[in-house]
Coordinates of C-alpha atoms in Angstrom, one line a residue:
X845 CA 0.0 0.0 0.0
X846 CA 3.0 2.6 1.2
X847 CA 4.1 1.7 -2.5
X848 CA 1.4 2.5 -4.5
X849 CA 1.4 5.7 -2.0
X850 CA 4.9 6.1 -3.1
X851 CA 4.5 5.8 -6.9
X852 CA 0.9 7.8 -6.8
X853 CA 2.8 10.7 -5.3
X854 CA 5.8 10.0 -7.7
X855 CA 3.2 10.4 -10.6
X856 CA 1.9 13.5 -9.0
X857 CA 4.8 15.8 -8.7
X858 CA 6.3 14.4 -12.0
X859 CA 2.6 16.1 -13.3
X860 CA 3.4 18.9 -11.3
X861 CA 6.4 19.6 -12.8
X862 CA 5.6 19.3 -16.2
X863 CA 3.5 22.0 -15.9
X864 CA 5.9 24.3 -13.4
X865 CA 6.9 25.9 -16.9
X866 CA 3.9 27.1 -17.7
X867 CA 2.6 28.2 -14.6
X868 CA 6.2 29.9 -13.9
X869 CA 5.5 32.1 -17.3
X870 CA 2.0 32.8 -16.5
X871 CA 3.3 34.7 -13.1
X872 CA 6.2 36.2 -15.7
X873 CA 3.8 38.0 -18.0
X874 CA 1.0 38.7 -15.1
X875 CA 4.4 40.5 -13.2
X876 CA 5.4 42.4 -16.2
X877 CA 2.0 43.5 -17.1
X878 CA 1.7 44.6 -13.1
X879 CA 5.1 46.1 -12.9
X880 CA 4.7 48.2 -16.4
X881 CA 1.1 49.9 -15.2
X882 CA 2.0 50.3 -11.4
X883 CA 2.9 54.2 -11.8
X884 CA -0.4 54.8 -13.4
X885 CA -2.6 52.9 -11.2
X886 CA -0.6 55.0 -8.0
X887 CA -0.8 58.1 -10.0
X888 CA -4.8 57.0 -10.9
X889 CA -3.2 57.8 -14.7
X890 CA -4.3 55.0 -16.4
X891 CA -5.5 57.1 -19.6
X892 CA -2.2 57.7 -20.3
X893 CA -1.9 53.9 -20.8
X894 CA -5.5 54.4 -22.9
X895 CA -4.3 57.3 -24.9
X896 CA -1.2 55.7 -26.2
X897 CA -1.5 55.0 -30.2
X898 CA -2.8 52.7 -31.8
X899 CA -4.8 51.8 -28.7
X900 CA -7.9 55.0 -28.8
X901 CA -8.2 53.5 -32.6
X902 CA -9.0 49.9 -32.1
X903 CA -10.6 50.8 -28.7
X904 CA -12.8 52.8 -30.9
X905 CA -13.2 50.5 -34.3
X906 CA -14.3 47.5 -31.7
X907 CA -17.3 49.6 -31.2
X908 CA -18.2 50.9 -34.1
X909 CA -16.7 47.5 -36.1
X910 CA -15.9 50.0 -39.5
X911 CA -19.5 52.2 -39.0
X912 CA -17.2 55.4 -39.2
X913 CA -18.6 58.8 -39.4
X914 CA -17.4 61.5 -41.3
X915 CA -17.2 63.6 -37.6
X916 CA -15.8 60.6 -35.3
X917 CA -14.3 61.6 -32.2
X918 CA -10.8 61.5 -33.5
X919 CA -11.4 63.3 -36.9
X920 CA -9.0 65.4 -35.8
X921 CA -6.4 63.2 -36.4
X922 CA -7.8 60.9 -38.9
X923 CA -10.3 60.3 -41.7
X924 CA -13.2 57.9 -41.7
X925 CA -11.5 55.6 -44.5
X926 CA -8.1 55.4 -42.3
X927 CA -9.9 52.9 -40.4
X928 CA -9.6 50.3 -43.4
X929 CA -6.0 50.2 -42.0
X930 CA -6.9 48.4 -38.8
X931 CA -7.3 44.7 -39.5
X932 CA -10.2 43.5 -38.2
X933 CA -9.3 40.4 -35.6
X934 CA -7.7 42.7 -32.5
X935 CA -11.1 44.9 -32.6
X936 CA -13.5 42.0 -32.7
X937 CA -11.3 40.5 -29.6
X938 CA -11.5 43.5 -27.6
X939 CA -15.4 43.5 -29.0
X940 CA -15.7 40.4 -27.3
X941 CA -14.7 41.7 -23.3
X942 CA -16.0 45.0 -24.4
X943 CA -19.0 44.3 -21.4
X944 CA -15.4 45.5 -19.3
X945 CA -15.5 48.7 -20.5
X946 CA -13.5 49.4 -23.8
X947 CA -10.4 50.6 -22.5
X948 CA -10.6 48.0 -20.0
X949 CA -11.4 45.1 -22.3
X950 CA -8.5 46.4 -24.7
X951 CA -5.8 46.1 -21.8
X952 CA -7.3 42.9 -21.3
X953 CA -7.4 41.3 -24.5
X954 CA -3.4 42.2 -24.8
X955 CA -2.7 40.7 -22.3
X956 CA -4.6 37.5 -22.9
X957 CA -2.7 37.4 -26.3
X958 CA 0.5 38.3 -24.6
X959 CA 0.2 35.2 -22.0
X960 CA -0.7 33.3 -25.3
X961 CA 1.9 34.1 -27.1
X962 CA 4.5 33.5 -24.4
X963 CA 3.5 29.6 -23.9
X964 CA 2.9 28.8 -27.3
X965 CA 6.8 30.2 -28.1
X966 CA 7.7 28.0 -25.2
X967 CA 5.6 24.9 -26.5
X968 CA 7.0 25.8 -29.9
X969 CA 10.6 25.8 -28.8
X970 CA 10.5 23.2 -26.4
X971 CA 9.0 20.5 -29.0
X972 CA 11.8 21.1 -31.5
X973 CA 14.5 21.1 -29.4
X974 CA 15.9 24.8 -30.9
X975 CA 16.9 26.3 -27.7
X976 CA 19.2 24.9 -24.7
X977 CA 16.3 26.6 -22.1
X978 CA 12.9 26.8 -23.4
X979 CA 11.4 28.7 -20.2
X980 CA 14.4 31.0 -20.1
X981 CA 13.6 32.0 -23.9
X982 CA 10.2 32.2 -23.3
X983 CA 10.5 34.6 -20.5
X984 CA 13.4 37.2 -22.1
X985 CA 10.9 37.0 -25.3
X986 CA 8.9 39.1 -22.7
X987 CA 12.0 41.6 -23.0
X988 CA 13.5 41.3 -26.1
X989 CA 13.5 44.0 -27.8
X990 CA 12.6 46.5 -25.2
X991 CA 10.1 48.2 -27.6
X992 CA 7.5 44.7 -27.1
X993 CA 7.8 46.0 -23.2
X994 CA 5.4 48.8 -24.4
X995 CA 3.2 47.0 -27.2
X996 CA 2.3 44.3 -25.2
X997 CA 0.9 46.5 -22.6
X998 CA -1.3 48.8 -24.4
X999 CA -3.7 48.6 -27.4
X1000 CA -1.4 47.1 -30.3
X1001 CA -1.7 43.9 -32.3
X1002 CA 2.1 42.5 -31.7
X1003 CA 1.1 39.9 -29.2
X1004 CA -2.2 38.8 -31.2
X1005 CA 0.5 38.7 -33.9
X1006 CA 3.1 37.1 -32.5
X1007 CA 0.5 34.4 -30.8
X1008 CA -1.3 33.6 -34.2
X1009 CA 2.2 33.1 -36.0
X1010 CA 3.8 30.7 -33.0
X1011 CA 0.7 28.9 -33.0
X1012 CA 0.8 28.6 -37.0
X1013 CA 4.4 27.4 -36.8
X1014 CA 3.4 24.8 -33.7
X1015 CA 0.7 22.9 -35.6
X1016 CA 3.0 23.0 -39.2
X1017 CA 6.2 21.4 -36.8
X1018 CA 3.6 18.5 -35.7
X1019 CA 2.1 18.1 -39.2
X1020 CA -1.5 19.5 -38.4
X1021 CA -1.0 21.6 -41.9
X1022 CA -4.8 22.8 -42.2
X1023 CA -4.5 24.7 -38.0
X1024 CA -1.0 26.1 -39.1
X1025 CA -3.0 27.4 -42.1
X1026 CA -5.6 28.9 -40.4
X1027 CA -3.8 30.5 -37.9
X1028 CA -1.7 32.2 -40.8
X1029 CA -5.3 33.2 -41.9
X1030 CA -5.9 34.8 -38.4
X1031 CA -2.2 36.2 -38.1
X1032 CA -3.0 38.2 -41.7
X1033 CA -5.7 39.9 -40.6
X1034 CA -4.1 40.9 -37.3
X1035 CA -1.3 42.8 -39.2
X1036 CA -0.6 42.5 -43.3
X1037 CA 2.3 41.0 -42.9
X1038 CA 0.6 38.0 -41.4
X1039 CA 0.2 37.1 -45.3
X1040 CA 3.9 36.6 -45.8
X1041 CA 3.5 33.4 -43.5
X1042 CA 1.9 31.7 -47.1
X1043 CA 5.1 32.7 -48.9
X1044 CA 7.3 31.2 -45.9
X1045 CA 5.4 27.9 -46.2
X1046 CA 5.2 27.8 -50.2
X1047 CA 9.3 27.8 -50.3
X1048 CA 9.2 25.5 -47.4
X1049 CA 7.0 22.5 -49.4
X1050 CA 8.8 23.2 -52.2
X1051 CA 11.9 22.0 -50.4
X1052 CA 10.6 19.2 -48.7
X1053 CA 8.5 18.2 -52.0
X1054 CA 5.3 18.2 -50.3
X1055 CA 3.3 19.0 -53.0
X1056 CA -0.1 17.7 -52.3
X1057 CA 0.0 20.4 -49.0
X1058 CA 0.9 23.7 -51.2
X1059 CA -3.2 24.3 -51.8
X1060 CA -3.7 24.3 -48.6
X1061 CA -2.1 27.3 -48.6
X1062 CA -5.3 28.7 -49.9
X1063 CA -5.9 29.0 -46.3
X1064 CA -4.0 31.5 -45.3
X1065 CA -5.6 33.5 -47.9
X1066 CA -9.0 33.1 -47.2
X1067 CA -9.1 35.4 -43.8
X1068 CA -7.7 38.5 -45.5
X1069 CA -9.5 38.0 -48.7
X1070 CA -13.0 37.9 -47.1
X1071 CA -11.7 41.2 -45.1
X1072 CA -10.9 42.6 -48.6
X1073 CA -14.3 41.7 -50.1
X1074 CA -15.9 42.9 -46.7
X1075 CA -13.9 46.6 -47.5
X1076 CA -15.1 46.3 -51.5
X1077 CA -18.7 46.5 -50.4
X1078 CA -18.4 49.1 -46.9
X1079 CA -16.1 51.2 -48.6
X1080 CA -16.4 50.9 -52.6
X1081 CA -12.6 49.4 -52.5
X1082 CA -11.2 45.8 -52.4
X1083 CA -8.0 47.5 -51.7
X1084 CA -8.6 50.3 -49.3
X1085 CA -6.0 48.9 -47.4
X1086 CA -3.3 49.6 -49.5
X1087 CA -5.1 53.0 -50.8
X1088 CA -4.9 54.0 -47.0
X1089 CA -1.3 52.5 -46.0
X1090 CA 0.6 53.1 -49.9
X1091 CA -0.5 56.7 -50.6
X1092 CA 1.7 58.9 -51.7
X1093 CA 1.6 61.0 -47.9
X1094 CA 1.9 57.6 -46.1
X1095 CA 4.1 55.3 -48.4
X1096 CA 5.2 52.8 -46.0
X1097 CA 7.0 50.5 -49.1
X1098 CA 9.4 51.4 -51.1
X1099 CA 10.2 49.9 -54.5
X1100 CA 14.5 49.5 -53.5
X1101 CA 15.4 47.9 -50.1
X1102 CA 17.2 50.3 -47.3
X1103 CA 15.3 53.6 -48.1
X1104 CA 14.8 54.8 -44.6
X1105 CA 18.5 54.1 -44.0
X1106 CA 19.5 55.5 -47.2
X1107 CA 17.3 59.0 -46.2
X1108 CA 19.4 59.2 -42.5
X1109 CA 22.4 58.6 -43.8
X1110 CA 21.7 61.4 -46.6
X1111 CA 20.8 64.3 -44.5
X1112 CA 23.4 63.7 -41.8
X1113 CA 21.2 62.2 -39.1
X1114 CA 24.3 59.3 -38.5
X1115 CA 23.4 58.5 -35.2
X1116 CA 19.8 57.6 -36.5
X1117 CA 21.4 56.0 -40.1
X1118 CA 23.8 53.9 -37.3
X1119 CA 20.9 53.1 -35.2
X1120 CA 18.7 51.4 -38.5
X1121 CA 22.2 49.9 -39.5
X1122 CA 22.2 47.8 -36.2
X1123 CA 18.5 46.6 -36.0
X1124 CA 19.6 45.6 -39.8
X1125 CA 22.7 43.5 -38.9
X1126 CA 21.3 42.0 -35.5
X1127 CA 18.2 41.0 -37.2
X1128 CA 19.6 39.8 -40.6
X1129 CA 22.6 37.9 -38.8
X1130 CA 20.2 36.4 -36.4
X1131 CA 18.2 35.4 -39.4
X1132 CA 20.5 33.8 -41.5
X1133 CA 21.6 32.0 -38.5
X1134 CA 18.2 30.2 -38.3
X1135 CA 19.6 28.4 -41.6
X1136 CA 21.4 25.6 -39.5
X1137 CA 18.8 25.5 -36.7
X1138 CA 15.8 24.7 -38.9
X1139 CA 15.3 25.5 -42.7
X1140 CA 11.4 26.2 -42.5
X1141 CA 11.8 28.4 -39.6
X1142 CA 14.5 29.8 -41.8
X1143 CA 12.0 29.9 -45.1
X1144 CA 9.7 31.9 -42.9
X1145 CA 12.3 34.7 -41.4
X1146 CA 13.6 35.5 -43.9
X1147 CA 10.6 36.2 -46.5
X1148 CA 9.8 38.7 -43.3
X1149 CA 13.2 40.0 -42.4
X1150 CA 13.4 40.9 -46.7
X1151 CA 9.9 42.5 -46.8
X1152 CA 11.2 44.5 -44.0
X1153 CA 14.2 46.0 -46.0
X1154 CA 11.4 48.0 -48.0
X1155 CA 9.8 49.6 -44.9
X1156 CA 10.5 53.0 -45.1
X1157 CA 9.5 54.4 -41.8
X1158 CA 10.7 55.4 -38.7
X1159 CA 10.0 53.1 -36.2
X1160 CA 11.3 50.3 -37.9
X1161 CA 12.1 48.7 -34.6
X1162 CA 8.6 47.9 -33.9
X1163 CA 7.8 46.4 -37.5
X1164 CA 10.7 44.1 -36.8
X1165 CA 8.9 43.1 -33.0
X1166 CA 7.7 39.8 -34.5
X1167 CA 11.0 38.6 -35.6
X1168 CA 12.6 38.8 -32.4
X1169 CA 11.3 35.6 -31.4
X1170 CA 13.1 34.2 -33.7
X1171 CA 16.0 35.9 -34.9
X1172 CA 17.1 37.0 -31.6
X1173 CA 15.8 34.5 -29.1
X1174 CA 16.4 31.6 -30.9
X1175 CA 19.0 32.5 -32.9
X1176 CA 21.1 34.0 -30.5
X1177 CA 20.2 31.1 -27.8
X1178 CA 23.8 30.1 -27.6
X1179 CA 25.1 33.3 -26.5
X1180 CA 21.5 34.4 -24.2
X1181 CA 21.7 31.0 -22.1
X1182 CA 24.8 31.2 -20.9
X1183 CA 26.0 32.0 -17.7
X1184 CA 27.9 35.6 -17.8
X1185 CA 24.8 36.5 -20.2
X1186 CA 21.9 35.6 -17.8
X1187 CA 23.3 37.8 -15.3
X1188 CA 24.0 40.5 -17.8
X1189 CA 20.2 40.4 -18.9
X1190 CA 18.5 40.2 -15.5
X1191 CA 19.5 44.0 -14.3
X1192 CA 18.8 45.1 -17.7
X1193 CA 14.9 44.5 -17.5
X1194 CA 14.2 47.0 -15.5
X1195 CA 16.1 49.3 -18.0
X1196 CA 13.4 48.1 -20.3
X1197 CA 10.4 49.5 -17.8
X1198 CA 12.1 53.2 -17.5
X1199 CA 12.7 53.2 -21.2
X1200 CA 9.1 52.0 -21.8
X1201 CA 7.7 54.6 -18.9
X1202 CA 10.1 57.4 -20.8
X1203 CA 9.1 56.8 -24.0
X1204 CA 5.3 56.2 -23.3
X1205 CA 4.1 60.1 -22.7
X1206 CA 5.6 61.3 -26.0
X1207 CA 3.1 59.1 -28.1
X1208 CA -0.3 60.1 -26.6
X1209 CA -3.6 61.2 -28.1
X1210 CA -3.8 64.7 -26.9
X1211 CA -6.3 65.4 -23.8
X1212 CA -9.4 67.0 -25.8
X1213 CA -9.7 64.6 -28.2
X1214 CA -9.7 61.3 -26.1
X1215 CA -12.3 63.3 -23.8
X1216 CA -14.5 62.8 -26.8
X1217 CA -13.2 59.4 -27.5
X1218 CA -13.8 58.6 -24.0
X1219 CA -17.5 60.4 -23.5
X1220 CA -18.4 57.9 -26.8
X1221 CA -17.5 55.0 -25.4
X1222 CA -19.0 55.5 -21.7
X1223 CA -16.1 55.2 -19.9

């Protein structure tokens, strides 16, 4: 009987542990989410969290789901048809706590997709063996860059993103091709570049001759076409998107690779051209890396890390958020797990709260307008 006691309670804490990982990261992103918003809940600033773009946008678009008025509360700031820029998934999720309050259901729906995202990078890297500590990469993904800090604390679509692309990756590693698909779907219309996940894949079956899988792709399309043909009838434009997002005033892609680089470097701004010269070599080193760790993780990188050579805008660092994951995290895994570097990262997380907190109050919809924005949505 003491035995079976024995073995019962053997079988018990071996369950336990399995899942220590998991609960370990769950306190990680409830801590950093805590830790990030305690000067505004001492101060009773939270609006300042609520007022940091994109957040009044979505906060706004998951209530009025694309019904814009010509004289919308932030008019003064943007059009009616500038909403076709906002994908549709991160409004409809903060649609669906919206019985929180908006601005209450946004924080909350980032940081449901943030806690997401976190274990299903860990799941992701722990199944296919590409790191030497999968919670450790997991947690420091939290971090890395410092820039996420921010965007996965207010109302922004890198965690949805990041969640729908690990989770896409996670069911393509265990062969479940039709959910890897789908999530692709859901990751392109969370942000455009979701869509490049279908181009990742293509080159990927090409190279592993898996033919009878490549119409699947059709998938991935599917989401983002149906969002498209949603636009063609609201707005009179299939592509409003790109009307919004290419015009000539807000041409975010350039036809030749290294623009915004090219443009620093050319007007003397060297500390900003040397600044975009770094995010370029980290990332594209980090990427290329990913080559000898695994080839359709590679496939995928680096169809985004290209894309993102065209980007001609200043804050490139956060459209290369989603590849940090990967092309830092993983890539860099040898040097992040060791020893010397592990106690090098730990004091610089809270460097990454006092840059977020510093940075945070120069973004901010200005007080008049979000009183109108906020009077609209009953807050």
């Amino acid at each position: 009987m003491s035995m079976k006691l024995y073995r019962s309670i053997q079988q018990l804490d071996q369950r336990f542990s399995a899942y220590t990982p998991y609960l370990l990261l769950t306190f990680a992103v409830i801590a950093s989410q805590l830790i990030f918003l305690t000067p505004y809940l001492l101060d009773g600033e939270l609006d300042t969290i609520f007022r940091y773009w994109d957040g009044p946008n979505y906060a706004y678009l998951a209530k009025v789901l694309y019904q814009v008025p010509v004289d919308h509360p932030l008019s003064p700031y943007v059009k009616a048809e500038y909403y076709a820029a906002h994908l549709p998934l991160y409004p409809l999720a903060i649609r669906a706590f919206s019985f929180l309050g908006y601005n209450t259901a946004m924080l909350f729906t980032t940081f449901i997709f943030t806690w997401a995202a976190t274990l299903t990078f860990y799941q992701l890297i722990k199944e296919n063996g590409w790191v030497k500590a999968p919670a450790w990469s997991a947690f420091i993904s939290l971090f890395i860059p410092a820039r996420y800090v921010i965007y996965h604390n207010v109302g922004a679509t890198e965690a949805p993103f990041i969640f729908f692309m690990c989770a896409s990756l996670l069911f393509y590693f265990r062969g479940n091709y039709i959910a890897a698909f789908l999530m692709g779907g859901f990751a392109g219309i969370t942000r455009i570049t979701g869509i490049l996940m279908g181009a990742g894949y293509f080159i990927s079956l090409i190279i592993e001759r898996k033919w009878k899988v490549i119409p699947l792709l059709a998938l991935i399309a599917i989401p983002l076409f149906l969002t498209f043909t949603f636009y063609h009838f609201h707005y009179g434009d299939f592509f409003a998107y790109f009307n919004v997002n290419l015009s000539s005033s807000n041409k975010l892609i350039r036809s030749m690779p290294l623009q915004i680089f090219l443009s620093y470097g050319s007007h003397g701004k060297d500390h900003s051209a040397e600044f975009y010269l770094a995010m370029y070599a980290i990332f594209g080193l980090g990427t290329l890396s990913l080559y000898n760790i695994n080839k359709a993780l590679f496939c995928q990188m680096l169809v985004m890390y290209v894309f993102s050579l065209f980007i001609f805008h200043q804050d490139l660092a956060r459209y290369l958020i989603p590849l940090a994951p990967f092309a830092i995290v993983v890539a860099y895994d040898k040097i992040l797990t060791q020893t010397t570097s592990r106690l090098a990262v730990l004091p610089l997380i809270p460097l990454t709260y006092i840059y977020a907190w510093r940075v945070l109050p120069h973004n901010l919809c200005v007080p008049w307008v979000y009183k109108n924005l906020k009077f609209f949505l009953g807050q």
